[in-house]
Amino acid sequence: MERVRVRYAPSPTGFLHIGNARTALFDYLIAKHYGGDFVLRIEDTDIERNVEGGEDSQSFYLDWLGIVPDESPEKPNPKYAPYRQMERLDIYKEYVDKLIVQGDAYKCYCTSEELDADYNRQKEAGYASTRYNQKCFHLSDEEKAANEAEGKPFSVRLHVPENATYTFDDMVRGEITFESKDIGDWVIVKSNGIPTYNFAVVIDDHLMEISHVFRGEEHISNTPKQMMIFEMFGWDIPRYGHMTLIVNETGKKLSKRDNSIMQYISQYKDQGYLPEAMFNFMSLLGWSPKGEQELFTHDELVAEFSEQRLSKAPSMFDVTKLTWMNHQYLKAKDDAAWLAFVRPFAEAAHDLSNKDEAWVNTMLLLYKEQCQYGAEIGTLIDGFFNEPVLGEAETDVLSWETTGAVAKAFLASLPTDWTVENLKEAFNTTKTETGLKGKPLFMGLRVSATHQSHGPDLMSALYLTGEDVIRNRLETYVNSL
Ligand code: GLU
């Protein structure tokens, strides 16, 4: 069997988002599943659309996600380099010339005004789709020579074969067929001398010995154009697969403009999502394992993943599930690793600089079970830094008669030596003296002492909040009764 080589070929027209990353991940998993190579190629020929930092974002966040290329612009294999299309213009030129000599491509001198006028004429005549009228294909040798002598700008068009059929067995969707009659002679080199995506991609996929092309479904209609070039050169055609859309919870295609869902990998990193959770979560966006298992390590995914169980239906981006998954990975860390991960997020939200290390660690660890992603720690520990605002639920608890009794009894039994053990004892005394139990006792104390109705282990929270604040809150409350 030939070596499996799969490429992920982003255009640096934006930063790495969920859609790209899922494509890259599936490319990577197929390559690794078959013991092959995963190649990162930068398709930067659409120079007006390239954005500053686009390529860096792709490389950096792929590495962060653990989708690490075997070959890339930074890690070139001399046999296939360079890996940026704009560095391969000489290579393309050679193949464009070949096609022209073969009669499969020709120079087109039509201006955009002429083309627009003709397309408008076709539209007015009721044509379902417009296409190039082949004017320049029919130029006489004299006309060609005259244009050449004049130095007229030109593009290069592929002469689409007549009555040809292009069929491929899509790894996701099965057999797909296109007829050449539906495709007009299309531009392979723009008038700026730079080849178009559909041309360059074929030259590169061939020269880089790509065996499987696995990409977004928006490229299905590009496939026949690419196949015709493979055929004109007599090259083997790779296997194609087109992934389904990723949709949001209302079934709409994820759009970069949709602000209700974070779209960029950088945003997830900044919010404290773990790369291994993202990797796992994205693997299930359009692929399903055999059983019910949802949590997979990198190696398990490489072993299980194949082109067989790819879904034909759009995959839903379920943020709740991602957060759940991240939570599982996060709390599975040991305490030291967990603290090292969340501490920067806590520091970003609150000033910890003059707090005792042990105090900080104990406080943070109170939330180890609860914290779903790094940035959430900032909110969870807020009550230790800012006086909580009493909501409806808390005001209600403070209005119970039993809460007054609990607060009084607890205040009276507060220990002189402020330890968790002694606070527990004060709590037991309160319980005996008031004769209360259950919600009136626990909620009453929690809300009157912490001003919050939810929180971590109560005695630890009281201990960490400190004697002054607790005493003060209880006194103010008791005095107000
Ligand atoms: N540069 C193309 C894109 O970003 C890649 C398409 C392909 O994989 O062939 O959509």
Short mmCIF file of C-alpha atoms and ligand atoms in Angstrom, two decimals:
data_model
loop_
_atom_site.label_atom_id
_atom_site.label_comp_id
_atom_site.label_asym_id
_atom_site.label_seq_id
_atom_site.Cartn_x
_atom_site.Cartn_y
_atom_site.Cartn_z
CA MET A 1 0.00 0.00 0.00
CA GLU A 2 1.18 3.53 -0.75
CA ARG A 3 2.19 5.66 2.21
CA VAL A 4 -0.71 7.61 3.64
CA ARG A 5 -0.04 11.34 3.45
CA VAL A 6 -2.75 13.78 4.41
CA ARG A 7 -2.47 17.52 4.28
CA TYR A 8 -4.26 20.32 6.05
CA ALA A 9 -4.02 23.33 3.77
CA PRO A 10 -5.38 26.49 5.34
CA SER A 11 -5.48 29.81 3.60
CA PRO A 12 -4.14 32.37 6.06
CA THR A 13 -7.20 34.53 5.60
CA GLY A 14 -8.13 34.32 9.28
CA PHE A 15 -7.24 32.82 12.62
CA LEU A 16 -7.67 29.17 13.54
CA HIS A 17 -11.33 28.57 14.30
CA ILE A 18 -13.37 25.53 15.21
CA GLY A 19 -14.14 24.59 11.60
CA ASN A 20 -10.50 24.66 10.46
CA ALA A 21 -9.33 22.92 13.59
CA ARG A 22 -11.81 20.08 13.14
CA THR A 23 -10.62 19.64 9.53
CA ALA A 24 -7.01 19.63 10.69
CA LEU A 25 -7.79 17.15 13.45
CA PHE A 26 -9.53 14.69 11.12
CA ASP A 27 -6.67 15.00 8.62
CA TYR A 28 -4.22 14.36 11.43
CA LEU A 29 -6.15 11.40 12.85
CA ILE A 30 -6.48 9.69 9.47
CA ALA A 31 -2.78 10.17 8.80
CA LYS A 32 -1.77 8.86 12.21
CA HIS A 33 -4.28 6.01 12.20
CA TYR A 34 -2.60 4.64 9.09
CA GLY A 35 0.89 5.39 10.34
CA GLY A 36 1.29 8.12 7.73
CA ASP A 37 2.35 11.76 7.54
CA PHE A 38 0.37 14.83 8.45
CA VAL A 39 1.41 17.82 6.35
CA LEU A 40 0.68 21.50 6.94
CA ARG A 41 0.68 23.52 3.73
CA ILE A 42 -0.11 27.20 3.59
CA GLU A 43 -2.33 28.20 0.68
CA ASP A 44 -1.61 31.88 0.52
CA THR A 45 -2.18 32.66 -3.14
CA ASP A 46 -5.27 34.75 -2.54
CA ILE A 47 -3.03 37.61 -1.52
CA GLU A 48 -5.75 40.22 -1.02
CA ARG A 49 -7.48 38.06 1.54
CA ASN A 50 -4.46 37.01 3.58
CA VAL A 51 -4.41 38.53 7.05
CA GLU A 52 -1.46 39.51 9.17
CA GLY A 53 -0.78 36.76 11.70
CA GLY A 54 -3.08 34.27 9.97
CA GLU A 55 -0.38 31.69 9.35
CA ASP A 56 1.12 32.09 12.82
CA SER A 57 -2.27 31.59 14.40
CA GLN A 58 -2.77 28.39 12.43
CA SER A 59 0.63 26.95 13.40
CA PHE A 60 0.59 28.07 17.00
CA TYR A 61 -2.89 26.85 17.88
CA LEU A 62 -2.51 23.57 15.98
CA ASP A 63 0.55 22.85 18.09
CA TRP A 64 -1.32 23.89 21.20
CA LEU A 65 -4.13 21.47 20.35
CA GLY A 66 -1.60 18.68 19.87
CA ILE A 67 -2.30 18.46 16.13
CA VAL A 68 1.38 18.60 15.35
CA PRO A 69 2.44 18.40 11.70
CA ASP A 70 5.21 16.09 10.54
CA GLU A 71 5.99 18.57 7.78
CA SER A 72 5.26 22.29 7.63
CA PRO A 73 6.90 25.56 6.57
CA GLU A 74 8.89 25.40 9.81
CA LYS A 75 9.62 21.70 9.52
CA PRO A 76 10.18 21.13 5.81
CA ASN A 77 11.07 17.83 4.22
CA PRO A 78 13.46 18.90 1.42
CA LYS A 79 11.82 16.38 -0.88
CA TYR A 80 8.58 18.36 -0.84
CA ALA A 81 9.49 21.90 0.27
CA PRO A 82 8.58 24.71 0.15
CA TYR A 83 5.29 24.50 1.99
CA ARG A 84 3.92 27.97 1.29
CA GLN A 85 2.28 28.29 -2.09
CA MET A 86 3.64 31.79 -2.70
CA GLU A 87 7.12 30.24 -2.51
CA ARG A 88 6.19 27.73 -5.21
CA LEU A 89 5.28 30.08 -8.06
CA ASP A 90 8.14 28.85 -10.27
CA ILE A 91 6.93 25.29 -9.87
CA TYR A 92 3.39 26.21 -10.94
CA LYS A 93 4.66 28.15 -13.93
CA GLU A 94 6.30 25.06 -15.34
CA TYR A 95 3.01 23.14 -15.20
CA VAL A 96 0.94 26.01 -16.57
CA ASP A 97 3.28 26.17 -19.55
CA LYS A 98 2.91 22.44 -20.06
CA LEU A 99 -0.85 22.70 -20.17
CA ILE A 100 -0.67 25.55 -22.66
CA VAL A 101 1.65 23.53 -24.90
CA GLN A 102 -0.66 20.51 -24.58
CA GLY A 103 -3.59 22.69 -25.66
CA ASP A 104 -5.36 22.16 -22.34
CA ALA A 105 -5.00 25.78 -21.26
CA TYR A 106 -4.87 29.13 -23.04
CA LYS A 107 -4.25 32.77 -22.38
CA CYS A 108 -7.35 34.90 -22.00
CA TYR A 109 -7.08 38.62 -22.73
CA CYS A 110 -10.68 39.53 -21.94
CA THR A 111 -10.98 42.43 -19.52
CA SER A 112 -13.22 42.21 -16.49
CA GLU A 113 -15.57 44.75 -18.15
CA GLU A 114 -15.90 42.51 -21.20
CA LEU A 115 -16.48 39.47 -19.02
CA ASP A 116 -19.08 41.23 -16.87
CA ALA A 117 -20.93 42.47 -19.94
CA ASP A 118 -21.05 38.97 -21.34
CA TYR A 119 -22.15 37.39 -18.06
CA ASN A 120 -24.93 39.99 -17.78
CA ARG A 121 -26.03 39.21 -21.30
CA GLN A 122 -26.22 35.50 -20.39
CA LYS A 123 -28.22 36.28 -17.26
CA GLU A 124 -30.67 38.41 -19.20
CA ALA A 125 -31.04 35.61 -21.72
CA GLY A 126 -32.17 33.43 -18.82
CA TYR A 127 -29.16 31.09 -18.50
CA ALA A 128 -29.21 29.18 -15.20
CA SER A 129 -25.51 29.76 -14.75
CA THR A 130 -23.05 31.94 -16.58
CA ARG A 131 -19.79 30.80 -18.05
CA TYR A 132 -16.90 32.06 -20.11
CA ASN A 133 -17.75 32.28 -23.80
CA GLN A 134 -14.37 30.87 -24.91
CA LYS A 135 -13.63 33.92 -27.02
CA CYS A 136 -9.88 33.67 -26.39
CA PHE A 137 -9.84 29.94 -27.01
CA HIS A 138 -10.85 30.71 -30.56
CA LEU A 139 -8.30 33.48 -31.20
CA SER A 140 -6.33 33.05 -34.39
CA ASP A 141 -2.54 32.85 -34.26
CA GLU A 142 -2.36 36.43 -35.59
CA GLU A 143 -4.69 37.73 -32.89
CA LYS A 144 -2.69 35.94 -30.23
CA ALA A 145 0.55 37.39 -31.59
CA ALA A 146 -0.95 40.87 -31.70
CA ASN A 147 -2.11 40.67 -28.07
CA GLU A 148 1.27 39.37 -27.08
CA ALA A 149 3.08 42.17 -28.97
CA GLU A 150 0.84 44.75 -27.32
CA GLY A 151 1.75 43.30 -23.93
CA LYS A 152 -1.91 42.96 -23.00
CA PRO A 153 -2.54 41.58 -19.54
CA PHE A 154 -3.92 38.07 -19.54
CA SER A 155 -5.14 35.31 -17.32
CA VAL A 156 -4.77 31.62 -18.14
CA ARG A 157 -7.85 29.45 -18.49
CA LEU A 158 -8.22 25.74 -18.47
CA HIS A 159 -9.95 24.37 -21.52
CA VAL A 160 -12.54 22.09 -19.94
CA PRO A 161 -12.88 18.82 -21.84
CA GLU A 162 -16.18 18.32 -23.61
CA ASN A 163 -18.62 15.61 -22.52
CA ALA A 164 -16.42 14.39 -19.71
CA THR A 165 -17.76 12.89 -16.51
CA TYR A 166 -15.98 13.19 -13.18
CA THR A 167 -16.94 10.64 -10.56
CA PHE A 168 -15.28 10.11 -7.21
CA ASP A 169 -16.03 7.92 -4.25
CA ASP A 170 -16.25 10.43 -1.44
CA MET A 171 -15.05 9.00 1.88
CA VAL A 172 -18.03 10.59 3.63
CA ARG A 173 -20.79 10.77 1.06
CA GLY A 174 -20.13 7.93 -1.37
CA GLU A 175 -20.21 8.37 -5.11
CA ILE A 176 -20.48 11.92 -6.48
CA THR A 177 -20.59 12.76 -10.18
CA PHE A 178 -20.13 16.00 -12.10
CA GLU A 179 -20.46 16.63 -15.83
CA SER A 180 -17.94 18.83 -17.60
CA LYS A 181 -20.73 20.57 -19.53
CA ASP A 182 -21.66 22.32 -16.29
CA ILE A 183 -18.22 23.83 -15.87
CA GLY A 184 -17.01 26.73 -17.98
CA ASP A 185 -13.36 27.27 -18.92
CA TRP A 186 -12.01 28.49 -15.62
CA VAL A 187 -9.05 30.62 -14.63
CA ILE A 188 -5.95 28.76 -13.46
CA VAL A 189 -3.66 31.81 -13.37
CA LYS A 190 -4.98 35.24 -12.54
CA SER A 191 -3.89 38.36 -14.43
CA ASN A 192 -1.50 39.13 -11.55
CA GLY A 193 0.40 35.97 -12.55
CA ILE A 194 -0.60 34.03 -9.43
CA PRO A 195 -2.29 30.66 -9.84
CA THR A 196 -5.73 30.09 -8.40
CA TYR A 197 -6.39 27.70 -5.55
CA ASN A 198 -7.96 25.01 -7.74
CA PHE A 199 -4.84 24.81 -9.88
CA ALA A 200 -2.10 25.14 -7.28
CA VAL A 201 -3.77 22.61 -5.00
CA VAL A 202 -3.48 19.89 -7.65
CA ILE A 203 0.16 20.51 -8.39
CA ASP A 204 0.95 20.45 -4.69
CA ASP A 205 -1.17 17.44 -3.85
CA HIS A 206 0.59 15.55 -6.61
CA LEU A 207 4.15 16.69 -5.90
CA MET A 208 3.69 16.25 -2.16
CA GLU A 209 2.35 12.73 -2.77
CA ILE A 210 -0.87 13.37 -0.91
CA SER A 211 -2.93 10.17 -0.73
CA HIS A 212 -6.08 11.45 1.00
CA VAL A 213 -7.68 14.86 0.61
CA PHE A 214 -10.04 15.45 3.43
CA ARG A 215 -11.64 18.88 3.70
CA GLY A 216 -14.76 20.98 4.19
CA GLU A 217 -17.87 20.35 2.13
CA GLU A 218 -17.60 23.73 0.42
CA HIS A 219 -14.91 22.11 -1.72
CA ILE A 220 -17.10 19.38 -3.24
CA SER A 221 -17.80 21.42 -6.36
CA ASN A 222 -14.07 22.17 -6.72
CA THR A 223 -13.24 18.49 -6.92
CA PRO A 224 -14.14 17.96 -10.63
CA LYS A 225 -12.00 20.98 -11.55
CA GLN A 226 -9.10 19.46 -9.67
CA MET A 227 -9.71 16.01 -11.16
CA MET A 228 -9.53 17.35 -14.70
CA ILE A 229 -6.04 18.68 -14.07
CA PHE A 230 -4.88 15.41 -12.55
CA GLU A 231 -6.15 13.69 -15.67
CA MET A 232 -4.53 16.17 -18.06
CA PHE A 233 -1.17 15.38 -16.50
CA GLY A 234 -1.92 11.67 -16.27
CA TRP A 235 -1.46 11.65 -12.49
CA ASP A 236 -3.13 9.43 -9.90
CA ILE A 237 -6.04 11.12 -8.19
CA PRO A 238 -6.04 11.09 -4.37
CA ARG A 239 -9.02 9.83 -2.38
CA TYR A 240 -11.41 12.63 -1.53
CA GLY A 241 -13.60 13.13 1.48
CA HIS A 242 -15.74 16.12 2.38
CA MET A 243 -16.75 16.68 5.95
CA THR A 244 -20.18 17.84 6.89
CA LEU A 245 -21.02 21.22 8.31
CA ILE A 246 -20.75 22.14 11.94
CA VAL A 247 -24.00 23.75 13.07
CA ASN A 248 -25.08 25.56 16.22
CA GLU A 249 -27.87 24.47 18.55
CA THR A 250 -30.51 25.93 16.26
CA GLY A 251 -29.17 23.97 13.29
CA LYS A 252 -27.55 26.97 11.60
CA LYS A 253 -24.09 26.76 10.08
CA LEU A 254 -21.49 28.11 12.50
CA SER A 255 -20.65 31.50 11.17
CA LYS A 256 -17.69 33.60 12.17
CA ARG A 257 -20.08 36.46 12.80
CA ASP A 258 -22.12 34.48 15.31
CA ASN A 259 -21.10 35.88 18.68
CA SER A 260 -23.15 33.47 20.74
CA ILE A 261 -20.49 30.77 20.35
CA MET A 262 -16.77 31.28 20.72
CA GLN A 263 -15.36 30.46 17.30
CA TYR A 264 -11.63 30.77 17.68
CA ILE A 265 -9.30 28.30 19.34
CA SER A 266 -7.46 31.21 20.95
CA GLN A 267 -10.65 32.13 22.84
CA TYR A 268 -10.91 28.65 24.30
CA LYS A 269 -7.28 28.72 25.34
CA ASP A 270 -7.79 32.13 26.95
CA GLN A 271 -10.85 30.89 28.84
CA GLY A 272 -8.91 27.99 30.29
CA TYR A 273 -10.05 25.09 28.17
CA LEU A 274 -7.56 22.26 27.96
CA PRO A 275 -6.11 21.25 24.60
CA GLU A 276 -6.72 17.56 25.31
CA ALA A 277 -10.41 18.28 25.99
CA MET A 278 -10.73 20.28 22.78
CA PHE A 279 -8.97 17.51 20.85
CA ASN A 280 -11.35 14.91 22.26
CA PHE A 281 -14.44 17.07 21.79
CA MET A 282 -13.65 18.00 18.18
CA SER A 283 -12.99 14.38 17.24
CA LEU A 284 -16.70 13.75 17.85
CA LEU A 285 -17.84 16.56 15.54
CA GLY A 286 -18.73 14.37 12.60
CA TRP A 287 -17.20 11.05 13.64
CA SER A 288 -18.57 8.51 16.07
CA PRO A 289 -16.81 5.68 17.84
CA LYS A 290 -18.30 2.19 17.96
CA GLY A 291 -19.48 2.15 21.58
CA GLU A 292 -20.77 4.69 24.06
CA GLN A 293 -17.38 5.91 25.21
CA GLU A 294 -16.94 9.68 24.94
CA LEU A 295 -13.67 10.38 26.70
CA PHE A 296 -10.68 9.34 24.62
CA THR A 297 -7.00 9.93 24.99
CA HIS A 298 -4.93 11.01 22.00
CA ASP A 299 -3.65 7.46 21.46
CA GLU A 300 -7.10 5.91 21.75
CA LEU A 301 -8.39 8.30 19.11
CA VAL A 302 -5.53 7.53 16.77
CA ALA A 303 -6.26 3.82 17.18
CA GLU A 304 -10.05 4.11 16.80
CA PHE A 305 -10.40 6.84 14.20
CA SER A 306 -10.94 5.91 10.59
CA GLU A 307 -12.81 7.17 7.59
CA GLN A 308 -15.46 4.46 8.15
CA ARG A 309 -17.60 6.07 10.82
CA LEU A 310 -17.83 9.60 9.53
CA SER A 311 -21.25 11.09 9.78
CA LYS A 312 -23.19 12.27 6.76
CA ALA A 313 -25.36 14.55 8.89
CA PRO A 314 -24.23 17.99 10.08
CA SER A 315 -22.62 17.87 13.51
CA MET A 316 -23.87 20.06 16.29
CA PHE A 317 -21.46 22.17 18.24
CA ASP A 318 -22.72 21.56 21.76
CA VAL A 319 -20.99 24.04 24.04
CA THR A 320 -22.46 22.42 27.15
CA LYS A 321 -20.89 19.13 26.17
CA LEU A 322 -17.53 20.76 25.54
CA THR A 323 -17.65 22.41 28.95
CA TRP A 324 -18.65 19.12 30.56
CA MET A 325 -15.75 17.39 28.85
CA ASN A 326 -13.31 20.06 29.86
CA HIS A 327 -14.52 19.72 33.44
CA GLN A 328 -13.79 15.98 33.38
CA TYR A 329 -10.24 16.55 32.14
CA LEU A 330 -9.63 19.43 34.50
CA LYS A 331 -10.69 17.76 37.72
CA ALA A 332 -8.79 14.59 36.80
CA LYS A 333 -5.52 16.50 37.26
CA ASP A 334 -3.66 15.99 40.52
CA ASP A 335 -3.80 18.89 42.96
CA ALA A 336 -0.42 20.34 42.06
CA ALA A 337 -1.11 20.29 38.31
CA TRP A 338 -4.61 21.62 38.85
CA LEU A 339 -3.31 24.51 40.96
CA ALA A 340 -0.61 25.34 38.45
CA PHE A 341 -3.25 25.49 35.74
CA VAL A 342 -5.92 27.56 37.49
CA ARG A 343 -3.73 29.93 39.47
CA PRO A 344 -2.98 32.29 36.54
CA PHE A 345 -6.72 32.58 35.92
CA ALA A 346 -7.32 33.40 39.58
CA GLU A 347 -4.52 35.98 39.43
CA ALA A 348 -6.00 37.56 36.34
CA ALA A 349 -9.28 38.08 38.19
CA HIS A 350 -8.07 39.01 41.68
CA ASP A 351 -5.02 40.44 43.37
CA LEU A 352 -3.28 37.55 45.08
CA SER A 353 0.08 39.27 45.44
CA ASN A 354 -0.10 39.85 49.19
CA LYS A 355 -1.89 36.63 50.04
CA ASP A 356 -0.21 33.75 51.77
CA GLU A 357 0.61 30.87 49.39
CA ALA A 358 -1.00 28.21 51.59
CA TRP A 359 -4.12 30.34 51.98
CA VAL A 360 -4.40 30.77 48.21
CA ASN A 361 -3.91 27.07 47.51
CA THR A 362 -6.42 26.00 50.14
CA MET A 363 -8.95 28.48 48.83
CA LEU A 364 -8.48 27.44 45.20
CA LEU A 365 -8.66 23.75 45.99
CA LEU A 366 -12.08 24.24 47.56
CA TYR A 367 -13.31 24.59 43.98
CA LYS A 368 -11.46 21.73 42.38
CA GLU A 369 -14.57 19.60 41.90
CA GLN A 370 -16.68 22.52 40.75
CA CYS A 371 -14.46 24.51 38.38
CA GLN A 372 -15.26 23.65 34.76
CA TYR A 373 -12.67 25.80 32.97
CA GLY A 374 -9.80 27.99 34.06
CA ALA A 375 -11.41 31.40 33.87
CA GLU A 376 -14.37 30.22 35.92
CA ILE A 377 -12.18 30.15 39.02
CA GLY A 378 -12.20 33.96 39.00
CA THR A 379 -15.97 34.01 39.52
CA LEU A 380 -15.99 31.11 41.94
CA ILE A 381 -13.56 32.76 44.36
CA ASP A 382 -15.09 36.20 43.99
CA GLY A 383 -16.74 36.03 47.43
CA PHE A 384 -13.27 36.00 49.04
CA PHE A 385 -12.36 39.30 47.45
CA ASN A 386 -15.54 41.29 47.00
CA GLU A 387 -18.45 41.58 49.37
CA PRO A 388 -21.11 39.40 47.76
CA VAL A 389 -24.28 41.12 46.65
CA LEU A 390 -27.32 39.64 48.32
CA GLY A 391 -29.78 38.26 45.82
CA GLU A 392 -33.41 37.27 46.26
CA ALA A 393 -32.55 33.79 47.53
CA GLU A 394 -30.16 35.15 50.17
CA THR A 395 -32.55 37.89 51.31
CA ASP A 396 -35.21 35.26 51.74
CA VAL A 397 -32.98 33.09 53.95
CA LEU A 398 -32.04 36.12 56.06
CA SER A 399 -35.72 36.76 56.70
CA TRP A 400 -36.28 33.38 58.34
CA GLU A 401 -36.61 33.53 62.11
CA THR A 402 -34.44 30.45 62.43
CA THR A 403 -31.58 32.22 60.64
CA GLY A 404 -31.51 34.90 63.32
CA ALA A 405 -31.30 32.22 66.01
CA VAL A 406 -28.52 30.39 64.18
CA ALA A 407 -26.49 33.55 63.63
CA LYS A 408 -26.81 34.60 67.29
CA ALA A 409 -25.81 31.20 68.63
CA PHE A 410 -22.89 30.86 66.23
CA LEU A 411 -21.64 34.36 66.97
CA ALA A 412 -21.72 33.62 70.67
CA SER A 413 -19.70 30.45 70.22
CA LEU A 414 -17.08 31.75 67.76
CA PRO A 415 -13.69 30.36 68.76
CA THR A 416 -10.83 32.49 69.99
CA ASP A 417 -8.41 30.30 68.12
CA TRP A 418 -9.53 30.48 64.44
CA THR A 419 -9.17 26.95 63.07
CA VAL A 420 -11.43 24.76 60.96
CA GLU A 421 -11.68 22.32 63.88
CA ASN A 422 -12.79 25.01 66.32
CA LEU A 423 -15.29 26.39 63.83
CA LYS A 424 -16.77 22.92 63.55
CA GLU A 425 -17.13 22.85 67.29
CA ALA A 426 -18.88 26.23 67.25
CA PHE A 427 -21.20 24.85 64.63
CA ASN A 428 -22.02 21.81 66.80
CA THR A 429 -22.74 24.07 69.76
CA THR A 430 -25.04 26.15 67.55
CA LYS A 431 -26.85 23.02 66.49
CA THR A 432 -27.39 21.87 70.07
CA GLU A 433 -28.41 25.28 71.36
CA THR A 434 -30.91 26.08 68.60
CA GLY A 435 -32.18 22.52 68.24
CA LEU A 436 -32.22 23.12 64.48
CA LYS A 437 -30.99 20.88 61.70
CA GLY A 438 -31.13 20.56 57.91
CA LYS A 439 -31.76 23.56 55.73
CA PRO A 440 -32.64 26.10 58.47
CA LEU A 441 -29.38 25.36 60.19
CA PHE A 442 -27.02 24.96 57.22
CA MET A 443 -28.52 27.57 54.92
CA GLY A 444 -29.05 29.97 57.78
CA LEU A 445 -25.40 29.84 58.74
CA ARG A 446 -24.10 29.85 55.19
CA VAL A 447 -26.06 32.90 54.12
CA SER A 448 -25.68 34.93 57.31
CA ALA A 449 -21.92 34.28 57.43
CA THR A 450 -20.93 34.18 53.75
CA HIS A 451 -23.78 36.21 52.18
CA GLN A 452 -23.97 33.51 49.51
CA SER A 453 -26.37 30.60 49.20
CA HIS A 454 -23.91 28.43 47.24
CA GLY A 455 -20.32 27.69 47.91
CA PRO A 456 -17.70 25.17 48.87
CA ASP A 457 -17.30 23.37 52.20
CA LEU A 458 -18.71 25.86 54.71
CA MET A 459 -16.23 25.53 57.54
CA SER A 460 -13.28 25.89 55.16
CA ALA A 461 -14.93 28.91 53.56
CA LEU A 462 -15.47 30.55 56.95
CA TYR A 463 -11.91 29.79 57.99
CA LEU A 464 -10.44 31.27 54.79
CA THR A 465 -12.67 34.34 54.84
CA GLY A 466 -11.19 35.16 58.23
CA GLU A 467 -12.43 36.06 61.68
CA ASP A 468 -12.92 39.80 61.20
CA VAL A 469 -15.14 39.58 58.16
CA ILE A 470 -17.26 36.72 59.54
CA ARG A 471 -17.71 38.33 62.95
CA ASN A 472 -18.58 41.63 61.34
CA ARG A 473 -21.21 40.17 59.02
CA LEU A 474 -22.86 38.22 61.80
CA GLU A 475 -22.87 41.17 64.20
CA THR A 476 -24.36 43.51 61.63
CA TYR A 477 -27.05 40.99 60.83
CA VAL A 478 -27.87 40.17 64.46
CA ASN A 479 -28.01 43.86 65.35
CA SER A 480 -30.42 44.52 62.52
CA LEU A 481 -32.96 42.00 63.78
N1 GLU B 1 -7.01 26.46 1.18
C1 GLU B 1 -8.27 25.78 1.17
C2 GLU B 1 -9.14 26.29 2.29
O1 GLU B 1 -8.63 26.90 3.20
C3 GLU B 1 -8.01 24.30 1.34
C4 GLU B 1 -8.92 23.45 0.60
C5 GLU B 1 -8.40 22.04 0.44
O2 GLU B 1 -8.15 21.42 1.48
O3 GLU B 1 -8.24 21.60 -0.66
O4 GLU B 1 -10.33 26.12 2.27
#
